[in-house]
PDB file of C-alpha atoms in Angstrom:
ATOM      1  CA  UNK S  24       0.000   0.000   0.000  1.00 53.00           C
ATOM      2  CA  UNK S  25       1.668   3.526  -1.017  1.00 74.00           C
ATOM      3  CA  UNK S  26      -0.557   5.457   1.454  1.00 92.00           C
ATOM      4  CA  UNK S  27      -3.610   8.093   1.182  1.00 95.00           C
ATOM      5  CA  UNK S  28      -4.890   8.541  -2.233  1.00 95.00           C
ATOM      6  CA  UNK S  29      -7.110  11.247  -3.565  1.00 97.00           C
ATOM      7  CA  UNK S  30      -9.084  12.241  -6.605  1.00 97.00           C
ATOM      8  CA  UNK S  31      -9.083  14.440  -8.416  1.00 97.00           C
ATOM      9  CA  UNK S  32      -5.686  16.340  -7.648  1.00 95.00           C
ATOM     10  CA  UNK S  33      -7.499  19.784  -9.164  1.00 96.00           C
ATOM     11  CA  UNK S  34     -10.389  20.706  -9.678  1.00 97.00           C
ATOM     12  CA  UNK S  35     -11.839  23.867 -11.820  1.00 98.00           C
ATOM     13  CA  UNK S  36     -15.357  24.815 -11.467  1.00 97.00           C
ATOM     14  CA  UNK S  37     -17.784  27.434 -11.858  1.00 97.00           C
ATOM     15  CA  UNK S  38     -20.240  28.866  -9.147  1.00 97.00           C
ATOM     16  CA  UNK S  39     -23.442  26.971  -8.230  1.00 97.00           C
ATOM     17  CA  UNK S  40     -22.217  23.860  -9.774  1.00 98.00           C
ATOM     18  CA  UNK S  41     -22.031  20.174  -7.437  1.00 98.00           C
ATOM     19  CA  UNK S  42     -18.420  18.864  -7.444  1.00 98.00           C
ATOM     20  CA  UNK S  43     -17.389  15.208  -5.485  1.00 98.00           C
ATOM     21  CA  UNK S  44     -13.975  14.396  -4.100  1.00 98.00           C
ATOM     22  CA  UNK S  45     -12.686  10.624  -3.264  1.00 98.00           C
ATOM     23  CA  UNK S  46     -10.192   9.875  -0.957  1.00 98.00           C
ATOM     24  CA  UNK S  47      -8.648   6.168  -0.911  1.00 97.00           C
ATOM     25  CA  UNK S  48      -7.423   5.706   2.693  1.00 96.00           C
ATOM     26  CA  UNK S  49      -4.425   3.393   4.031  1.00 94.00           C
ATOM     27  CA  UNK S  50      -6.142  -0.515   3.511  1.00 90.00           C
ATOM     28  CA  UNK S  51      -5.721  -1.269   7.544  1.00 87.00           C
ATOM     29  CA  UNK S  52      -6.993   2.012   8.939  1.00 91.00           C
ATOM     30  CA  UNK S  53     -10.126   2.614  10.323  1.00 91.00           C
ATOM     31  CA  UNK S  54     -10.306   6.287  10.698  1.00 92.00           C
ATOM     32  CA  UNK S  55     -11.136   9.018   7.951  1.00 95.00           C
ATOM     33  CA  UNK S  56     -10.351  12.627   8.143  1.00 95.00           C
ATOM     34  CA  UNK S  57     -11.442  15.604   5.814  1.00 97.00           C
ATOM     35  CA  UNK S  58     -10.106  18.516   6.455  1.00 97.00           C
ATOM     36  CA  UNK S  59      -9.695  21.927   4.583  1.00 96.00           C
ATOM     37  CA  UNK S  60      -6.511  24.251   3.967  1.00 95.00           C
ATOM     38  CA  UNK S  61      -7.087  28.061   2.838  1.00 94.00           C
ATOM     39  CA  UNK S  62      -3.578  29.799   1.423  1.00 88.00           C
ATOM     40  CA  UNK S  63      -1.486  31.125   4.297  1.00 85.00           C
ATOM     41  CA  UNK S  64      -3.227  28.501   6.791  1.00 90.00           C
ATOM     42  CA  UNK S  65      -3.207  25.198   8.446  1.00 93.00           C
ATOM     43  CA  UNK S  66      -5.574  22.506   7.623  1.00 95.00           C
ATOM     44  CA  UNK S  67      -8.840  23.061   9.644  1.00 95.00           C
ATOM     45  CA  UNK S  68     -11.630  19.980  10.381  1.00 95.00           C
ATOM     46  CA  UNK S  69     -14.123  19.337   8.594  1.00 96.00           C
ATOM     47  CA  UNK S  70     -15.676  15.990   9.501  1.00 95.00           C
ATOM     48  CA  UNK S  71     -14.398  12.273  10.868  1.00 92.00           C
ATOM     49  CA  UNK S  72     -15.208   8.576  10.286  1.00 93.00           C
ATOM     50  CA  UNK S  73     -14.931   6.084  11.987  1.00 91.00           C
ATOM     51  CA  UNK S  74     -15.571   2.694   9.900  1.00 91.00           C
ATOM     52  CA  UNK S  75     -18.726   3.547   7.927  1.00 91.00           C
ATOM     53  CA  UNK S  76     -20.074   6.037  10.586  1.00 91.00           C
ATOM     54  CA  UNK S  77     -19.341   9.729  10.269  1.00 91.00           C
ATOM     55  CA  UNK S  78     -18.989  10.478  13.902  1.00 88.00           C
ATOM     56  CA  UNK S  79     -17.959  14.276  14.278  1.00 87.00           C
ATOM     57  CA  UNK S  80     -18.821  17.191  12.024  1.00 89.00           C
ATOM     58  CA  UNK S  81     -17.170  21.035  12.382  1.00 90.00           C
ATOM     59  CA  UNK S  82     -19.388  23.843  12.322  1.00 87.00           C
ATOM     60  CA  UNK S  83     -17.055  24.706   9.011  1.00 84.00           C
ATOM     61  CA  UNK S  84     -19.187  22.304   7.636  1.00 86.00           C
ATOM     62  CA  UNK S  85     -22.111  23.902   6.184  1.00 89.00           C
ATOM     63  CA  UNK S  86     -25.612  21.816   4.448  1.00 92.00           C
ATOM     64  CA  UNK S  87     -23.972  21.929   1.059  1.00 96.00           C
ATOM     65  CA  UNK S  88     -21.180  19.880   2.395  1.00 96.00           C
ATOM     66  CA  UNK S  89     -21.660  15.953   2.317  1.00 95.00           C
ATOM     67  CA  UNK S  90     -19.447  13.017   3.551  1.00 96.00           C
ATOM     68  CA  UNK S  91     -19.646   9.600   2.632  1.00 95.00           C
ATOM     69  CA  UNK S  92     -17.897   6.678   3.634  1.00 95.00           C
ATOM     70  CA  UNK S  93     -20.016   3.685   2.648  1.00 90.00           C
ATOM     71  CA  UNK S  94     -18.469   0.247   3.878  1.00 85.00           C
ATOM     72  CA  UNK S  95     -15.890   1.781   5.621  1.00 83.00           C
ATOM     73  CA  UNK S  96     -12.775   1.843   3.047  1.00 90.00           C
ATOM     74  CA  UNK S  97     -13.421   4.519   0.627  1.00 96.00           C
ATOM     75  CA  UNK S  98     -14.643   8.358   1.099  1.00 97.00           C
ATOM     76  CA  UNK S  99     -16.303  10.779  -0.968  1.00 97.00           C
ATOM     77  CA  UNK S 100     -16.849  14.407  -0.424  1.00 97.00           C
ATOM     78  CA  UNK S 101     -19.534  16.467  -1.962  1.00 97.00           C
ATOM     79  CA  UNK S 102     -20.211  20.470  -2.101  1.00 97.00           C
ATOM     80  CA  UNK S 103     -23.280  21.636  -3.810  1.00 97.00           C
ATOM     81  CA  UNK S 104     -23.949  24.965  -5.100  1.00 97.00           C
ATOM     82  CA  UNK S 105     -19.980  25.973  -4.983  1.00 97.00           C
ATOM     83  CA  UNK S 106     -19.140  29.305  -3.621  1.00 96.00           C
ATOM     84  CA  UNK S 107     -16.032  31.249  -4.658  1.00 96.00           C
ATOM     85  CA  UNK S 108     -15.480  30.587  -0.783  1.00 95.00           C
ATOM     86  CA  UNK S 109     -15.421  27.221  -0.958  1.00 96.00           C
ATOM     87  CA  UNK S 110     -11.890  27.616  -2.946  1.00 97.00           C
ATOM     88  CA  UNK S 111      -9.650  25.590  -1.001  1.00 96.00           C
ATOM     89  CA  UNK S 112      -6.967  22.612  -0.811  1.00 96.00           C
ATOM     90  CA  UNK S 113      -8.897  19.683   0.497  1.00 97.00           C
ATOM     91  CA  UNK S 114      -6.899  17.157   2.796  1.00 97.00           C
ATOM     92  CA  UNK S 115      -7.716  13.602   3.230  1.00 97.00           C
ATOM     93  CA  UNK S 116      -5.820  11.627   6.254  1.00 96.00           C
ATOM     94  CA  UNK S 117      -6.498   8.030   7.927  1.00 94.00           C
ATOM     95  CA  UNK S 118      -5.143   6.524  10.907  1.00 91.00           C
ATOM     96  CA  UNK S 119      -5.255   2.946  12.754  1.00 88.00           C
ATOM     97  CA  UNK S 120      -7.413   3.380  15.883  1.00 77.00           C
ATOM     98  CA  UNK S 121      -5.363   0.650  17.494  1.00 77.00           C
ATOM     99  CA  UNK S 122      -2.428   3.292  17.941  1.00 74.00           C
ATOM    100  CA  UNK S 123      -2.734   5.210  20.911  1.00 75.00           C
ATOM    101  CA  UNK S 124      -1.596   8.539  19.696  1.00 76.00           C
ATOM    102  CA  UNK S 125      -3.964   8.084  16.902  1.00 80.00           C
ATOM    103  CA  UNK S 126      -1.250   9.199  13.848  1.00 87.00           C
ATOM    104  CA  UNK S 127      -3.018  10.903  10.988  1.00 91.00           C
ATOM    105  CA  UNK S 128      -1.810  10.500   7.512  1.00 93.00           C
ATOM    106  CA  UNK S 129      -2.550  12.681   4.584  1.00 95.00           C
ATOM    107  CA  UNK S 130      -3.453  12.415   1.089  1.00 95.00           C
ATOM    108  CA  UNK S 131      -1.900  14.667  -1.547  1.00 94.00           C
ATOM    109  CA  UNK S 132      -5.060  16.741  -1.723  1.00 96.00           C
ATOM    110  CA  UNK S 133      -7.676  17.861  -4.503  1.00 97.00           C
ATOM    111  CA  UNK S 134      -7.358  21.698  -5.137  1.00 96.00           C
ATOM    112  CA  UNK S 135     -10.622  23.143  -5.472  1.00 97.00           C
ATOM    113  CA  UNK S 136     -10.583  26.730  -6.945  1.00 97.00           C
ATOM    114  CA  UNK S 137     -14.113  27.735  -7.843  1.00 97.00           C
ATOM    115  CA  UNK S 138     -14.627  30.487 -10.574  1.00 96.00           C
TER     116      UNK S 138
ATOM    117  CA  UNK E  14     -10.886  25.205  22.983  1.00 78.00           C
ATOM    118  CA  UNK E  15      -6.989  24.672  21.914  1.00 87.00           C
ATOM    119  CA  UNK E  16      -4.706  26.466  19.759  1.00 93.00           C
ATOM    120  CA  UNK E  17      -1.836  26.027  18.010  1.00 97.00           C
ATOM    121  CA  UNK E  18       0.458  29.077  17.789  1.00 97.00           C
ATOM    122  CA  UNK E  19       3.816  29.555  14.878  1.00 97.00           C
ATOM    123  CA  UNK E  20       5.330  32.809  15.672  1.00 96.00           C
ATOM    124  CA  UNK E  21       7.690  32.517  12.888  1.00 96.00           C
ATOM    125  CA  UNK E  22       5.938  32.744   9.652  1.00 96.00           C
ATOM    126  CA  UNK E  23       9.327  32.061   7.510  1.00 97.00           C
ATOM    127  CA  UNK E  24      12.601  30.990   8.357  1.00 97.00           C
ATOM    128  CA  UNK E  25      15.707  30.327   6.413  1.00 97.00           C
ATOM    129  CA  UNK E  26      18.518  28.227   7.295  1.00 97.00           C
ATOM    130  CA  UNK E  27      22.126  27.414   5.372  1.00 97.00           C
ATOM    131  CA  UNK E  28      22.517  24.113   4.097  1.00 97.00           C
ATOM    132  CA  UNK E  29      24.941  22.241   6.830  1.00 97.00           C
ATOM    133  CA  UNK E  30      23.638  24.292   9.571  1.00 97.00           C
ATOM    134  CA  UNK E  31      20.455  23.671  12.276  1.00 98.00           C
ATOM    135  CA  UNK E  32      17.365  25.541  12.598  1.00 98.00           C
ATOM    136  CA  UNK E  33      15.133  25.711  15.180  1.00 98.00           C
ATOM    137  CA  UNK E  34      10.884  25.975  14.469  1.00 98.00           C
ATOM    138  CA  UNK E  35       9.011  27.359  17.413  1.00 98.00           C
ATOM    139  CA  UNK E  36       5.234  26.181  18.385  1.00 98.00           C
ATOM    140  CA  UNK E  37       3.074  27.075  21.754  1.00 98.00           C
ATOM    141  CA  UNK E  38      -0.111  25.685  22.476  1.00 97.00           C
ATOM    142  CA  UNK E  39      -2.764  26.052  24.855  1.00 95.00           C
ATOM    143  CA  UNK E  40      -4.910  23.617  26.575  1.00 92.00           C
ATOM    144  CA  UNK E  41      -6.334  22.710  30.145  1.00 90.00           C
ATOM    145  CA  UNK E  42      -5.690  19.041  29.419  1.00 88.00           C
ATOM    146  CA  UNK E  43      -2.785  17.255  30.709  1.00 87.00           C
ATOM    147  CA  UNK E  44      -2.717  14.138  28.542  1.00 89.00           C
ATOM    148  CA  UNK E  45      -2.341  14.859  24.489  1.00 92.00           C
ATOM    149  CA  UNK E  46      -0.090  14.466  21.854  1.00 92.00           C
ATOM    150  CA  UNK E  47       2.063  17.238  19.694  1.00 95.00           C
ATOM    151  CA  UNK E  48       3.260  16.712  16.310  1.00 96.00           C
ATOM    152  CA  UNK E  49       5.321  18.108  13.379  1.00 98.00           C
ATOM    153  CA  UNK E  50       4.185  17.757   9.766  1.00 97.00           C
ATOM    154  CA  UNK E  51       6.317  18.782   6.831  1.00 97.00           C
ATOM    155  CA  UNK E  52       4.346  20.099   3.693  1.00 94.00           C
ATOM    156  CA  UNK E  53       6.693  20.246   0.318  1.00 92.00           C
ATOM    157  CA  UNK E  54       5.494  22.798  -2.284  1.00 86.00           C
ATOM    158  CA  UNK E  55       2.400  20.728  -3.834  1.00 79.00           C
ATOM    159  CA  UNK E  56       3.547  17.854  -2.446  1.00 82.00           C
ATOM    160  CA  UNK E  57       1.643  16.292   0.332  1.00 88.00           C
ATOM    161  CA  UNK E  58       2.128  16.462   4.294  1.00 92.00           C
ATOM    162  CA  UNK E  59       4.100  14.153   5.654  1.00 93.00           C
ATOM    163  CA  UNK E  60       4.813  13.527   9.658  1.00 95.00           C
ATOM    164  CA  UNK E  61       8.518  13.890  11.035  1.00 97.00           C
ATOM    165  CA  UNK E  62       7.964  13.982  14.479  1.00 96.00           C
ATOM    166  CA  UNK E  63       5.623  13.008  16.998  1.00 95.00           C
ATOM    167  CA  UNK E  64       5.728  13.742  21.182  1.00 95.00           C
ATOM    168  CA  UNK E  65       3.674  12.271  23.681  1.00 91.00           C
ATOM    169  CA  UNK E  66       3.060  14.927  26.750  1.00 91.00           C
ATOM    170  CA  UNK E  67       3.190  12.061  28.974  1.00 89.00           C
ATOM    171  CA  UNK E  68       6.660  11.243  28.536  1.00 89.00           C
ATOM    172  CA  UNK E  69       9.271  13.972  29.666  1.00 86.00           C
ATOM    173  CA  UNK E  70      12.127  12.369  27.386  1.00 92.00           C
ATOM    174  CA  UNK E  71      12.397  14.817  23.785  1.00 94.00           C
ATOM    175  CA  UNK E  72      11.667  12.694  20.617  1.00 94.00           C
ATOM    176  CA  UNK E  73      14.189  12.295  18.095  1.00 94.00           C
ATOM    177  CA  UNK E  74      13.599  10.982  14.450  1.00 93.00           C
ATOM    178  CA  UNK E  75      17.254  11.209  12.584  1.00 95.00           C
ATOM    179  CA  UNK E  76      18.236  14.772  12.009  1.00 97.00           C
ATOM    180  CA  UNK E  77      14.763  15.693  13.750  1.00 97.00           C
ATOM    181  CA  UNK E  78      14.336  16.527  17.456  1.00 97.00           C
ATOM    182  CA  UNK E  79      11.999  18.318  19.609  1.00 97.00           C
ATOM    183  CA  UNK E  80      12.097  20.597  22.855  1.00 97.00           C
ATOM    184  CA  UNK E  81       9.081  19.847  24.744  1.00 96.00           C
ATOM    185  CA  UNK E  82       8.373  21.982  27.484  1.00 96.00           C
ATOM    186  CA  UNK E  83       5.492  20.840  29.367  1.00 94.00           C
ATOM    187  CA  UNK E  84       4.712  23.862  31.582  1.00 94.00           C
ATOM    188  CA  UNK E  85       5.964  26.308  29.186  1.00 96.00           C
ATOM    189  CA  UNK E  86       3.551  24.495  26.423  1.00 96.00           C
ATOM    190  CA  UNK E  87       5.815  24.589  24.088  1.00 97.00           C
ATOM    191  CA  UNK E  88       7.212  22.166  21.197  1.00 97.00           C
ATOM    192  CA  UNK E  89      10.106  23.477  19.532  1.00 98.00           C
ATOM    193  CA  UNK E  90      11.579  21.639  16.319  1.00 98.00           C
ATOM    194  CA  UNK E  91      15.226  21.455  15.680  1.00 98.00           C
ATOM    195  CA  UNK E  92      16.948  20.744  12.400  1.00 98.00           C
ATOM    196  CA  UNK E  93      20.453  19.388  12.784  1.00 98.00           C
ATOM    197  CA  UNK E  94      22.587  19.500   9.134  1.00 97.00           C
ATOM    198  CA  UNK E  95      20.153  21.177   6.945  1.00 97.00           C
ATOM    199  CA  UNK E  96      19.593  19.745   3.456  1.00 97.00           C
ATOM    200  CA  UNK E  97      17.932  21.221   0.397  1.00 96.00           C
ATOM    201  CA  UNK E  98      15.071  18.495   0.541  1.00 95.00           C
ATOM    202  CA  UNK E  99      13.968  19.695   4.179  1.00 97.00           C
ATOM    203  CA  UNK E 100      12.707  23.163   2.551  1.00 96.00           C
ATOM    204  CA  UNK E 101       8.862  23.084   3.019  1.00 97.00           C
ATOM    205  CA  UNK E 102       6.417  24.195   5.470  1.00 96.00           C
ATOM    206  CA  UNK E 103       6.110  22.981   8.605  1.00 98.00           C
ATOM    207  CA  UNK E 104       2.962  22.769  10.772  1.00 98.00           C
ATOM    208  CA  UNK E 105       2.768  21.761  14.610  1.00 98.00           C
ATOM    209  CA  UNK E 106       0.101  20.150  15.582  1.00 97.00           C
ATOM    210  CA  UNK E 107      -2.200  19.189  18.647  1.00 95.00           C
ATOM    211  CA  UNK E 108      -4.398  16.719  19.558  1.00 92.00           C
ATOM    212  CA  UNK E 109      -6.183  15.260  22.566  1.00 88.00           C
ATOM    213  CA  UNK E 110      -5.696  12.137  24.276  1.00 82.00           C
ATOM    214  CA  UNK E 111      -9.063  12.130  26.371  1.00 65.00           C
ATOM    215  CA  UNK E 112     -11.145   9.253  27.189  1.00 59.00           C
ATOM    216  CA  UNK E 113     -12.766   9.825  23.438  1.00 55.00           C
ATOM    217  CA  UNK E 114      -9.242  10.258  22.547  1.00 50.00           C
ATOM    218  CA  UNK E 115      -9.909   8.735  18.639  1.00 53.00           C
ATOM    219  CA  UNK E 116     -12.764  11.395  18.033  1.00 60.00           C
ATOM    220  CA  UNK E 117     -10.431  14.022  18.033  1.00 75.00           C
ATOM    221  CA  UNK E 118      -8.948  15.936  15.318  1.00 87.00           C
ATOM    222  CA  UNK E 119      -5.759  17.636  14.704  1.00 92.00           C
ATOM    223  CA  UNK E 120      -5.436  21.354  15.485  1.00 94.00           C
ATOM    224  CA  UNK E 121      -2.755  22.718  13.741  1.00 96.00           C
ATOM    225  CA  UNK E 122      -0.767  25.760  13.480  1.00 97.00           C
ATOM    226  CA  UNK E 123      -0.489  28.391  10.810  1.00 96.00           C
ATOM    227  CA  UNK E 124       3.307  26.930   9.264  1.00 97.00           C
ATOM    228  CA  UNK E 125       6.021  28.091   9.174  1.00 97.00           C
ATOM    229  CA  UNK E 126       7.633  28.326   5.916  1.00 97.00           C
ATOM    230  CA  UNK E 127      11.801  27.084   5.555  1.00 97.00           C
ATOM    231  CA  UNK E 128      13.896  28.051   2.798  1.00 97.00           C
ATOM    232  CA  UNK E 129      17.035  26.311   2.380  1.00 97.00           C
ATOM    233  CA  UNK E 130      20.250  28.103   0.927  1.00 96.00           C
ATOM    234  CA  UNK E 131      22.584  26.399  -0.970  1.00 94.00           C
TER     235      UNK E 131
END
């Protein structure tokens, strides 16, 4: 396994439209992370799975934000209605719940800019 | 809540030579865990250090080491030998170790961005 996956790497889109992100974690962890990273700043929380269950949501997280992990192996995000706001790099990270200091581990990204 | 502060928004450091990154935090807790994650230019993060605040001995990873300063909350990273490939930014991060210790996230810092000179 070569760790985190994600696709797309970039993304172009125009305001108002729906655009869905996958992220491929590790194969042995259990634990999904989405978070989101503006220019000049460090990646903020955006939601957390655990297995198939989404078990924590940030307030950064409006309606038109939607995570999925069905099964519990692969995740999707989806925006609807895109707002020049939403332009971001979105992180993807998984760790093993059976390590105590939890260890997150990230994904290349998909760079969102919204036009 | 916590927070994660980088003073230094850049550094720079001469190939050879060590460099240290600065990071305070604040927290009530007692019991978490402090990391380090490098970030090439589009390249993805990557960890190079992690420190649990239970344990009073510095970690070391290679040419990586921290200062941990429990009371002081704060997690310094040193660079020992600077090479060219270690130019990136570098976030510190935070994270609890509560009883619900897996359903927290990471709260990081704002990076701090190292240039390497040849």
């Amino acid at each position: 396994d070569t760790g985190v996956s994600q696709d797309p790497r970039h993304k172009i889109t125009k305001r108002g439209q729906n655009v869905t992100f996958r992220c491929d974690p590790i194969s042995e962890h259990n634990r999904l992370y989405w978070y989101r990273q503006t220019l000049g700043q460090g990646p903020e929380f955006l939601t957390y799975f655990q297995n198939e269950a989404q078990l924590e949501k940030s307030r950064l997280l409006s309606d038109r934000f939607s995570a999925e992990r069905p099964k519990g192996s692969f995740s999707t995000l989806e925006i609807q209605r895109t707002e020049q706001g939403d332009s971001a790099m979105y992180l993807c990270a998984s760790s093993w719940g059976g390590d105590h200091t939890d260890t997150q581990y990230f994904g290349p990204g998909t760079r969102l800019t919204v036009l | 809540a916590q927070t994660v502060t980088q003073s230094q928004p850049e550094m720079s450091v001469q190939e050879a030579e060590t460099v240290t990154l600065s990071c305070t935090y604040d927290t009530s807790e007692s019991d978490y865990y402090l990391f380090w994650y490098k970030q090439p230019p589009s390249r993805q993060m990557i960890l190079v250090i992690r420190q649990e605040a239970y344990k009073q001995q510095n970690a070391t990873e290679n040419r990586f080491s921290v200062n941990f300063q429990k009371a002081a909350k704060s997690f310094s990273l040193k660079i020992s030998d600077s090479q060219l490939g270690d130019a990136a930014m570098y976030f510190c991060a935070y994270r609890s170790a509560g009883l619900n210790s897996g359903n927290t996230p990471l709260v990081f810092g704002k990076g701090t961005r190292l240039s390497v000179i040849a």
